[in-house]
mmCIF file of C-alpha atoms in Angstrom:
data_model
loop_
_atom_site.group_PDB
_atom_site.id
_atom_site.type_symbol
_atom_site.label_atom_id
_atom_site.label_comp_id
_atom_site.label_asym_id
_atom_site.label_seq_id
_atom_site.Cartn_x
_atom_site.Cartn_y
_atom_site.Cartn_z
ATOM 1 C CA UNK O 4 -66.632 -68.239 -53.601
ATOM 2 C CA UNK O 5 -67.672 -69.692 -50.510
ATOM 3 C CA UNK O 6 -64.179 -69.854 -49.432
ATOM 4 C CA UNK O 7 -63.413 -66.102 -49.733
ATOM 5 C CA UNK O 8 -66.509 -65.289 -47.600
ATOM 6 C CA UNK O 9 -65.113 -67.308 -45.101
ATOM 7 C CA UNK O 10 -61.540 -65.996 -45.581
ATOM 8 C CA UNK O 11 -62.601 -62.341 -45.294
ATOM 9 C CA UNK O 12 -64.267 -62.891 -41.503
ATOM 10 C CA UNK O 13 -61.074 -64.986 -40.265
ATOM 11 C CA UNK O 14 -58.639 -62.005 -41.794
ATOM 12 C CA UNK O 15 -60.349 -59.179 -39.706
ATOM 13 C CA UNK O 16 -61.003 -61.553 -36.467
ATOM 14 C CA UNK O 17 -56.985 -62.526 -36.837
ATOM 15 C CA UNK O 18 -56.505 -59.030 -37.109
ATOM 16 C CA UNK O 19 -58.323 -57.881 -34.211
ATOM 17 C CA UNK O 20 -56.826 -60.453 -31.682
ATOM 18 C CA UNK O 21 -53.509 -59.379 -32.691
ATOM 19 C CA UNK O 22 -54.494 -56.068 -32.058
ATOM 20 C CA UNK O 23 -55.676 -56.820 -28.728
ATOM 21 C CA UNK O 24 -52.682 -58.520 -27.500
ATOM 22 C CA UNK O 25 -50.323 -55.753 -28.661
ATOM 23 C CA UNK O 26 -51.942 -53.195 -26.633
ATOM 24 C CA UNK O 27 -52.377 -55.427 -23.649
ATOM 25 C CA UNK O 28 -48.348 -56.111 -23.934
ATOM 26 C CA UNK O 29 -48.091 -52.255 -23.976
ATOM 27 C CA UNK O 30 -49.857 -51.439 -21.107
ATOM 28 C CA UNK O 31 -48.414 -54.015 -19.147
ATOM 29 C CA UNK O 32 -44.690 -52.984 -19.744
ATOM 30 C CA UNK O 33 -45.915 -49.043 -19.023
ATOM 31 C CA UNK O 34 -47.209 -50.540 -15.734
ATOM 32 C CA UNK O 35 -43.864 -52.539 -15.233
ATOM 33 C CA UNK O 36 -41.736 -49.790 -15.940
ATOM 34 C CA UNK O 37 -43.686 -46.880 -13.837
ATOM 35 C CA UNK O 38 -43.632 -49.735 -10.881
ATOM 36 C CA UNK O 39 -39.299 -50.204 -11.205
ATOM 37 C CA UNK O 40 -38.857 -46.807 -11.471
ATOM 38 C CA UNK O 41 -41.237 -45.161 -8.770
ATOM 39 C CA UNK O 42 -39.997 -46.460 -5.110
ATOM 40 C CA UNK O 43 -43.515 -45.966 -3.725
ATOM 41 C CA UNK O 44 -47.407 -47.710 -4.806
ATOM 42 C CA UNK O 45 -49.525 -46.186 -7.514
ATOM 43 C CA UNK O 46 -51.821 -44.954 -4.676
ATOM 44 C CA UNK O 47 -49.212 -43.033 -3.190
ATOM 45 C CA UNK O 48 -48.422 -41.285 -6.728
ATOM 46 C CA UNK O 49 -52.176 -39.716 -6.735
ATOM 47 C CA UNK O 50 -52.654 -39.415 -3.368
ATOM 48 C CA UNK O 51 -49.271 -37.335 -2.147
ATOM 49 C CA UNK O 52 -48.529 -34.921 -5.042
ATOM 50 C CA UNK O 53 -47.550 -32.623 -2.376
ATOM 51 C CA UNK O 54 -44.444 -34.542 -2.496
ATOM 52 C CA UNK O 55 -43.733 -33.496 -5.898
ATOM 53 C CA UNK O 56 -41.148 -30.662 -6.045
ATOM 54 C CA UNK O 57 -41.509 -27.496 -8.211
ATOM 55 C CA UNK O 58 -38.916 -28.857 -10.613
ATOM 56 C CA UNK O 59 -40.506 -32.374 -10.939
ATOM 57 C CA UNK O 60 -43.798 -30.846 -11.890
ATOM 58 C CA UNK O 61 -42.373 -28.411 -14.501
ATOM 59 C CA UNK O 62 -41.421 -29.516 -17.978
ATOM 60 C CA UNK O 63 -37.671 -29.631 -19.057
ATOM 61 C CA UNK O 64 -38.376 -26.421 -21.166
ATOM 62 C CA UNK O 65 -39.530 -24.922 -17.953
ATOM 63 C CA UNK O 66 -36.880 -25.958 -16.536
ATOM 64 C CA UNK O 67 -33.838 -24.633 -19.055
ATOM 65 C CA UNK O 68 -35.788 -21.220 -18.904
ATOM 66 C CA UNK O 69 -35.454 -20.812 -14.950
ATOM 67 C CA UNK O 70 -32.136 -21.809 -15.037
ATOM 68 C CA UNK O 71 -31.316 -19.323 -18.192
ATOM 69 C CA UNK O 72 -32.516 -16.563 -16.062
ATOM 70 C CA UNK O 73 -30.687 -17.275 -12.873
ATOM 71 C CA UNK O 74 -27.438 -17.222 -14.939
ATOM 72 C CA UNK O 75 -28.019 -13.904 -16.703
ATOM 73 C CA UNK O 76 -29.050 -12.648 -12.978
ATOM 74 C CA UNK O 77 -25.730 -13.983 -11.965
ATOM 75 C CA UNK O 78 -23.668 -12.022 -14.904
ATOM 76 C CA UNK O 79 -25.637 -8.983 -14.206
ATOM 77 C CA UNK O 80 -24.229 -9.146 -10.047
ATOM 78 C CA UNK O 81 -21.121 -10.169 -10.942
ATOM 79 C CA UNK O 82 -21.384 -7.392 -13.969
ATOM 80 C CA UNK O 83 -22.366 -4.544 -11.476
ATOM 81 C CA UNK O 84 -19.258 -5.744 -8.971
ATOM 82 C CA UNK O 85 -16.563 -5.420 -11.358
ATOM 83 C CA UNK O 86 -17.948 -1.978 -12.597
ATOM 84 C CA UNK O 87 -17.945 -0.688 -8.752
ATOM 85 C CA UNK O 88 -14.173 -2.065 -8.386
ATOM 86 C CA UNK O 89 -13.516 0.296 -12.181
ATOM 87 C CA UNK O 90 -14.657 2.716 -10.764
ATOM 88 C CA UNK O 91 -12.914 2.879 -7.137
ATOM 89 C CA UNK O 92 -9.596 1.672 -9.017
ATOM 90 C CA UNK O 93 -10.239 5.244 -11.312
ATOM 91 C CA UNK O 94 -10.607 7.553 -8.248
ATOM 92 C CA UNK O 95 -7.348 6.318 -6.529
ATOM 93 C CA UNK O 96 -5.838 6.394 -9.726
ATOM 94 C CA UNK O 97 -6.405 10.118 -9.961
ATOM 95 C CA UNK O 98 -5.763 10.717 -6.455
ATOM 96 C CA UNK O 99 -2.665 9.107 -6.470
ATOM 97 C CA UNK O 100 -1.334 10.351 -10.209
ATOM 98 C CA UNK O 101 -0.533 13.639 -9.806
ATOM 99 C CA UNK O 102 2.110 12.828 -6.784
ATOM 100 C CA UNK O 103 3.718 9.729 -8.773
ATOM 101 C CA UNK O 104 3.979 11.462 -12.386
ATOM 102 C CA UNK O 105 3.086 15.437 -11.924
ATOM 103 C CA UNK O 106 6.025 17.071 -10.831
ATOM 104 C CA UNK O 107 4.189 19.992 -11.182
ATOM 105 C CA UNK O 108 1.765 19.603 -8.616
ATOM 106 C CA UNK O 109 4.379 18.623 -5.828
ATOM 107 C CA UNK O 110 3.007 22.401 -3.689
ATOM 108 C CA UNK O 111 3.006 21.579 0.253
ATOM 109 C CA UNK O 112 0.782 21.470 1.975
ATOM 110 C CA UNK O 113 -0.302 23.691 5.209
ATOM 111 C CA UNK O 114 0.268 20.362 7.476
ATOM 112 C CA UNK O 115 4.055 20.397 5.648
ATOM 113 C CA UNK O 116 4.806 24.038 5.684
ATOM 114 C CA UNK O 117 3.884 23.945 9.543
ATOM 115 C CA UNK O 118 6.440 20.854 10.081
ATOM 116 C CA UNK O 119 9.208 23.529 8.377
ATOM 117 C CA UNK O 120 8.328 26.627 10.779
ATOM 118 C CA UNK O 121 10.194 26.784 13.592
ATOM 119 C CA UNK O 122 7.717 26.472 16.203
ATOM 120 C CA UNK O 123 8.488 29.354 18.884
ATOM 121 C CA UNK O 124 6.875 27.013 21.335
ATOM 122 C CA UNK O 125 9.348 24.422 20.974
ATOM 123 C CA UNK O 126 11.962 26.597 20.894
ATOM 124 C CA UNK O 127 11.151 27.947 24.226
ATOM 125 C CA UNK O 128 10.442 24.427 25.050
ATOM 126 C CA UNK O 129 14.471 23.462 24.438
ATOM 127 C CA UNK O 130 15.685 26.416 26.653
ATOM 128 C CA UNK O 131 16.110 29.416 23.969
ATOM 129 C CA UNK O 132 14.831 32.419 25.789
ATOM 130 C CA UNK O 133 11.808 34.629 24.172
ATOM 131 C CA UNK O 134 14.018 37.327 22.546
ATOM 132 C CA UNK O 135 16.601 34.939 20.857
ATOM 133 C CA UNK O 136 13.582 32.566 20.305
ATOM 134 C CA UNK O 137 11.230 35.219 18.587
ATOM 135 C CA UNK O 138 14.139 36.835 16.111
ATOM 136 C CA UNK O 139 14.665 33.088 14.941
ATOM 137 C CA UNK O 140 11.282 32.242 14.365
ATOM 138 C CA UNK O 141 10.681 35.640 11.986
ATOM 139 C CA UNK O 142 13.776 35.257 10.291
ATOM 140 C CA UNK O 143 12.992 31.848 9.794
ATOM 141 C CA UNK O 144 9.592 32.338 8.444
ATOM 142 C CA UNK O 145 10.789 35.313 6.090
ATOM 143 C CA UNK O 146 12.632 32.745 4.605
ATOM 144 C CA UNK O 147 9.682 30.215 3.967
ATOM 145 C CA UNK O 148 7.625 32.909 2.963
ATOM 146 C CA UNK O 149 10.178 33.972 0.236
ATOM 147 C CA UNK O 150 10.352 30.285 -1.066
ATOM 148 C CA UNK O 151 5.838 30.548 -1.264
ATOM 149 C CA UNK O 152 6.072 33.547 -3.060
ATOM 150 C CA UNK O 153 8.510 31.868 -5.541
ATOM 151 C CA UNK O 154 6.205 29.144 -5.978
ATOM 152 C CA UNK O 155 3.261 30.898 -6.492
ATOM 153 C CA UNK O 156 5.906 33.196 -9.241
ATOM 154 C CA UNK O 157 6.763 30.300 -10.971
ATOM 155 C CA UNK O 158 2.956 28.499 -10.833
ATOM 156 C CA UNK O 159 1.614 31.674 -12.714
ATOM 157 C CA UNK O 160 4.268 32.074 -15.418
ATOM 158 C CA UNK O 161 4.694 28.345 -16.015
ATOM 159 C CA UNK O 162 7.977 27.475 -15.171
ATOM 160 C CA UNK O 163 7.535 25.409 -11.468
ATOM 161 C CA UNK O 164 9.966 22.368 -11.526
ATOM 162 C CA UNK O 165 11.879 23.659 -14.060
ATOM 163 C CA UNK O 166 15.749 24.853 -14.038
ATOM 164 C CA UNK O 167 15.289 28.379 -13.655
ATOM 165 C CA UNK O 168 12.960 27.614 -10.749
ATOM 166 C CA UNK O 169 15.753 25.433 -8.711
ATOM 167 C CA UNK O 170 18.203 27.988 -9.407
ATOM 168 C CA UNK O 171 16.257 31.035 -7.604
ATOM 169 C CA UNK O 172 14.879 28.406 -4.772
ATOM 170 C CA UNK O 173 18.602 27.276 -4.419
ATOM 171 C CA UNK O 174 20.079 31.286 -3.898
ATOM 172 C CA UNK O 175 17.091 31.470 -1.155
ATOM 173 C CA UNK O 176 17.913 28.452 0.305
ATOM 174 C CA UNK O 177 22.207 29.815 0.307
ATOM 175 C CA UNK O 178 21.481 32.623 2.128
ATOM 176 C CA UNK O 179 19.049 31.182 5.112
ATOM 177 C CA UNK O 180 21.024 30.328 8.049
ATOM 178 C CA UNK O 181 20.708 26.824 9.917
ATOM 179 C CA UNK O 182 19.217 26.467 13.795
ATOM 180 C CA UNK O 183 22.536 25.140 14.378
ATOM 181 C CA UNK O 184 25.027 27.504 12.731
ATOM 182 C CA UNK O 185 21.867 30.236 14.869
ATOM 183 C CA UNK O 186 22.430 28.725 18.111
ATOM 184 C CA UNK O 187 25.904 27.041 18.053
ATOM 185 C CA UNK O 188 26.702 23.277 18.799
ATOM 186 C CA UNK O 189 26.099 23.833 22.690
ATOM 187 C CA UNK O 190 23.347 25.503 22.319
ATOM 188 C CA UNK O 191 21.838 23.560 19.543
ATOM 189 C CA UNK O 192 22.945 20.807 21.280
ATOM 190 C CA UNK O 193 20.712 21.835 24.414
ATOM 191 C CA UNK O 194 17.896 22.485 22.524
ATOM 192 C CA UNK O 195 17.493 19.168 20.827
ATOM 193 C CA UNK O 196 17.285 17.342 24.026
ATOM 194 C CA UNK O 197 15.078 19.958 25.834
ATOM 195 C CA UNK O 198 12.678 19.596 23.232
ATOM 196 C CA UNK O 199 12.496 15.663 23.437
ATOM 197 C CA UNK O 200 14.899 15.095 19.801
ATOM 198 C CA UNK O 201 17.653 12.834 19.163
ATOM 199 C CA UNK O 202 20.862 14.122 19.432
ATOM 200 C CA UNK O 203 23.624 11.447 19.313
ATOM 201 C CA UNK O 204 24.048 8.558 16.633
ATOM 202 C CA UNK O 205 24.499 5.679 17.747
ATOM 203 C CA UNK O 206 26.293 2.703 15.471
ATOM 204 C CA UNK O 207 24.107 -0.328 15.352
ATOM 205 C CA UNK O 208 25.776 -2.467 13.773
ATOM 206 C CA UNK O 209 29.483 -3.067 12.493
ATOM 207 C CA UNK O 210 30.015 -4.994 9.413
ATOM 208 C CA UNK O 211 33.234 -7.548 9.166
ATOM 209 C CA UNK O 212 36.524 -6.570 7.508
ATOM 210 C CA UNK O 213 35.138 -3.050 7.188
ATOM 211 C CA UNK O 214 37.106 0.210 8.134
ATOM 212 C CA UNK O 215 35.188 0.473 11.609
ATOM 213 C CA UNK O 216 35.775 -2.856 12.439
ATOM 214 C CA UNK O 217 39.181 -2.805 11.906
ATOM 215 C CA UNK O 218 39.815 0.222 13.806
ATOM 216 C CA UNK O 219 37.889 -1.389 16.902
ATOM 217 C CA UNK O 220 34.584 0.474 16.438
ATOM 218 C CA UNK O 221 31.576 -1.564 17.525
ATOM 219 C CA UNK O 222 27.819 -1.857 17.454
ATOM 220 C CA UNK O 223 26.547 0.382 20.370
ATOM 221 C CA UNK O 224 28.976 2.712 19.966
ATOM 222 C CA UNK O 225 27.572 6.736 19.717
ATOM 223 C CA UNK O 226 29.410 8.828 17.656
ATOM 224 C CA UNK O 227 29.928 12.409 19.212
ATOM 225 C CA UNK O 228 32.304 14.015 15.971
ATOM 226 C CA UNK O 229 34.205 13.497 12.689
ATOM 227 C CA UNK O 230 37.267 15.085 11.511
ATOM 228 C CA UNK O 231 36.807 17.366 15.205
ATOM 229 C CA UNK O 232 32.904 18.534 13.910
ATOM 230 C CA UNK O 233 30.256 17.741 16.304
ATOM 231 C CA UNK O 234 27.707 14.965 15.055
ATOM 232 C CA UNK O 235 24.026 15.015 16.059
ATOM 233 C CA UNK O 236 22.478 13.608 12.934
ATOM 234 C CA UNK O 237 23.397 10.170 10.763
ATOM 235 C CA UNK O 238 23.090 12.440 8.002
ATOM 236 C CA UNK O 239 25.599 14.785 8.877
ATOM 237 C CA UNK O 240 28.132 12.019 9.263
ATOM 238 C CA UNK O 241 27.364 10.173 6.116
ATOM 239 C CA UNK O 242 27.786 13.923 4.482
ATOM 240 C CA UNK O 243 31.153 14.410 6.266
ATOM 241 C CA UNK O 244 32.507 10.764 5.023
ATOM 242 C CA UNK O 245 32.212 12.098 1.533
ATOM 243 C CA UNK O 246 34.326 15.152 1.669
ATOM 244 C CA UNK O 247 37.967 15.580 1.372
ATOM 245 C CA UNK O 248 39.943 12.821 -0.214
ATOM 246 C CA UNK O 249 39.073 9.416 -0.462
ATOM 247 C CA UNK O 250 41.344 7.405 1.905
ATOM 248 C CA UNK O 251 42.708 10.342 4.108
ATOM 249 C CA UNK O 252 42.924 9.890 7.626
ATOM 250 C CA UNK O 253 40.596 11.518 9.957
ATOM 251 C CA UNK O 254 39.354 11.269 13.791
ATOM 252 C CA UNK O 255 36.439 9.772 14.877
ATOM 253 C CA UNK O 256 35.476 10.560 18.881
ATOM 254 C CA UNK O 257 33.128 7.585 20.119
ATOM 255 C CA UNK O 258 31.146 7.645 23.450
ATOM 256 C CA UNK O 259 31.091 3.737 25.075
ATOM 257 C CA UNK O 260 30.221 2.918 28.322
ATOM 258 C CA UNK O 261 30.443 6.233 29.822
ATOM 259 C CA UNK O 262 33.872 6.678 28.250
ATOM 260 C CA UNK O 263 35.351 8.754 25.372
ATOM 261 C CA UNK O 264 37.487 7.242 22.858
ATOM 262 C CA UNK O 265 39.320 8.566 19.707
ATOM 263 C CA UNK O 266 39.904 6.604 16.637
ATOM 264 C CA UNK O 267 41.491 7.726 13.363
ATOM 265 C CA UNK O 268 39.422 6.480 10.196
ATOM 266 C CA UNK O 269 39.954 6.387 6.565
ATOM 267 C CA UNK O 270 37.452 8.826 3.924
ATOM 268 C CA UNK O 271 34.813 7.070 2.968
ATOM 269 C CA UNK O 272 32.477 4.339 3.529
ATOM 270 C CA UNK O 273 33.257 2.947 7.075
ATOM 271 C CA UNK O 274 30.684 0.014 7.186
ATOM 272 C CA UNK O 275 28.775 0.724 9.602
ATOM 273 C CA UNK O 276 24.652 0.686 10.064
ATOM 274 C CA UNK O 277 23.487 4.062 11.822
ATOM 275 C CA UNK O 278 20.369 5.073 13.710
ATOM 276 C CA UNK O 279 19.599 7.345 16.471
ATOM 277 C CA UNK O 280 19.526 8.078 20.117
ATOM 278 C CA UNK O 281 18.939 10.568 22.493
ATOM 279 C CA UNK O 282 21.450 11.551 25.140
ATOM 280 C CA UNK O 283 22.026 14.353 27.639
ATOM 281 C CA UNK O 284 24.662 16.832 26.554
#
């Protein structure tokens, strides 16, 4: 008996030092671990919490919450950019449609149809005189207004673009005369230098082993006929090298070096690179 009342005492006292020194031994390694960690004193902690940033006073949740909402700002910005590039992309899209896959909206416009006219200014310009210069210009324009009025035609019954439409636009196009054929080569001639045009071709280059080069053609060369027609385009030469028979022999006058020289070429592709020049007649 007397040794349980003695027992009970030493139990709780045993139990209350070992109490003790686990809480001393946790305070002490909270202190350590705050004092490793923290590369200034204790004092410092309380006294500056000015140094403390926004994010090192806010809790992690805080934290993954700000962050959240700066990346769904982000999406929306980036969002709202790629709409605004849709939506350009869509209006040049149908700005741009109609001339790559609508035939039926190829009409010219007034800045085209005035390119066509034959300016009575410029003809004047190149040395035509005002009578000859005013009958071309109306005949000229009756023409163009003929080929409008079978646009519109064909716009309001539906058939623009289509075969019937190329075959009326081709009779028109049959019976108008050319500025040359109006004027003659001279003439024509005249007039495309008065009025600041090129009227020669001239050869710039000559490839090797071709038909040009063999015949002693060479880059620099200006080409004043074919087959005895006067040349004053490089598309009415490359027209006149596909008639007749392939292979035939034709001539082929040359201007070089203030000098005139005849050469007699083959039909057909001669091998040559053209462009344009403009000379005195």
């Amino acid at each position: 008996m007397f040794n349980s009342q003695l027992l009970i005492p030493f139990v709780f006292l045993l139990t209350g030092f070992g109490s003790a020194y686990l809480f001393l031994n946790y305070s002490s390694g909270e202190t350590t671990l705050s004092s490793s960690n923290e590369p200034f004193m204790q004092a410092d902690v309380v006294n500056n919490i000015s140094l403390y940033t926004p994010d090192m006073l806010s809790t992690p949740e805080e934290n993954r919450l700000s962050k959240l909402e700066n990346e769904v700002e982000q999406l929306k910005q980036q969002l709202l950019q790629v709409n605004q590039t849709l939506e350009s992309f869509s209006t040049e899209n149908k700005q741009i449609s109609p001339v790559i896959f609508g035939r039926t909206n190829k009409i010219p416009t007034p800045s085209v149809l005035t390119q066509r006219l034959h300016s009575y200014e410029s003809l004047i310009r190149g040395g035509i005189d005002q009578i000859t210069a005013e009958d071309i210009v109306r005949r000229k324009n009756n023409f163009e207004l003929k080929r409008l009025a079978l646009q519109d035609r064909a716009t309001r019954e539906n058939y623009l673009n289509t075969q019937q439409y190329y075959d009326e636009l081709n009779t028109i196009n049959q019976s108008d005369i050319s500025l040359r054929d109006e004027l003659g080569d001279d003439r024509y001639d005249e007039y495309l230098f008065s009025s600041k045009q090129n009227n020669r071709i001239k050869i710039s280059s000559v490839m090797l082993g071709s038909a040009a080069e063999e015949v002693g053609i060479e880059k620099g060369d200006v080409v004043l006929s074919y087959n005895n027609q006067r040349m004053f385009t490089w598309q009415e030469l490359k027209g006149a090298t596909t008639e007749g028979s392939l292979g035939e022999f034709v001539s082929m006058t040359i201007y070089r070096a203030g000098e005139h020289y005849s050469f007699t070429v083959p039909r057909g592709p001669l091998g040559i690179q053209l462009g344009a020049t403009r000379l005195e007649p």
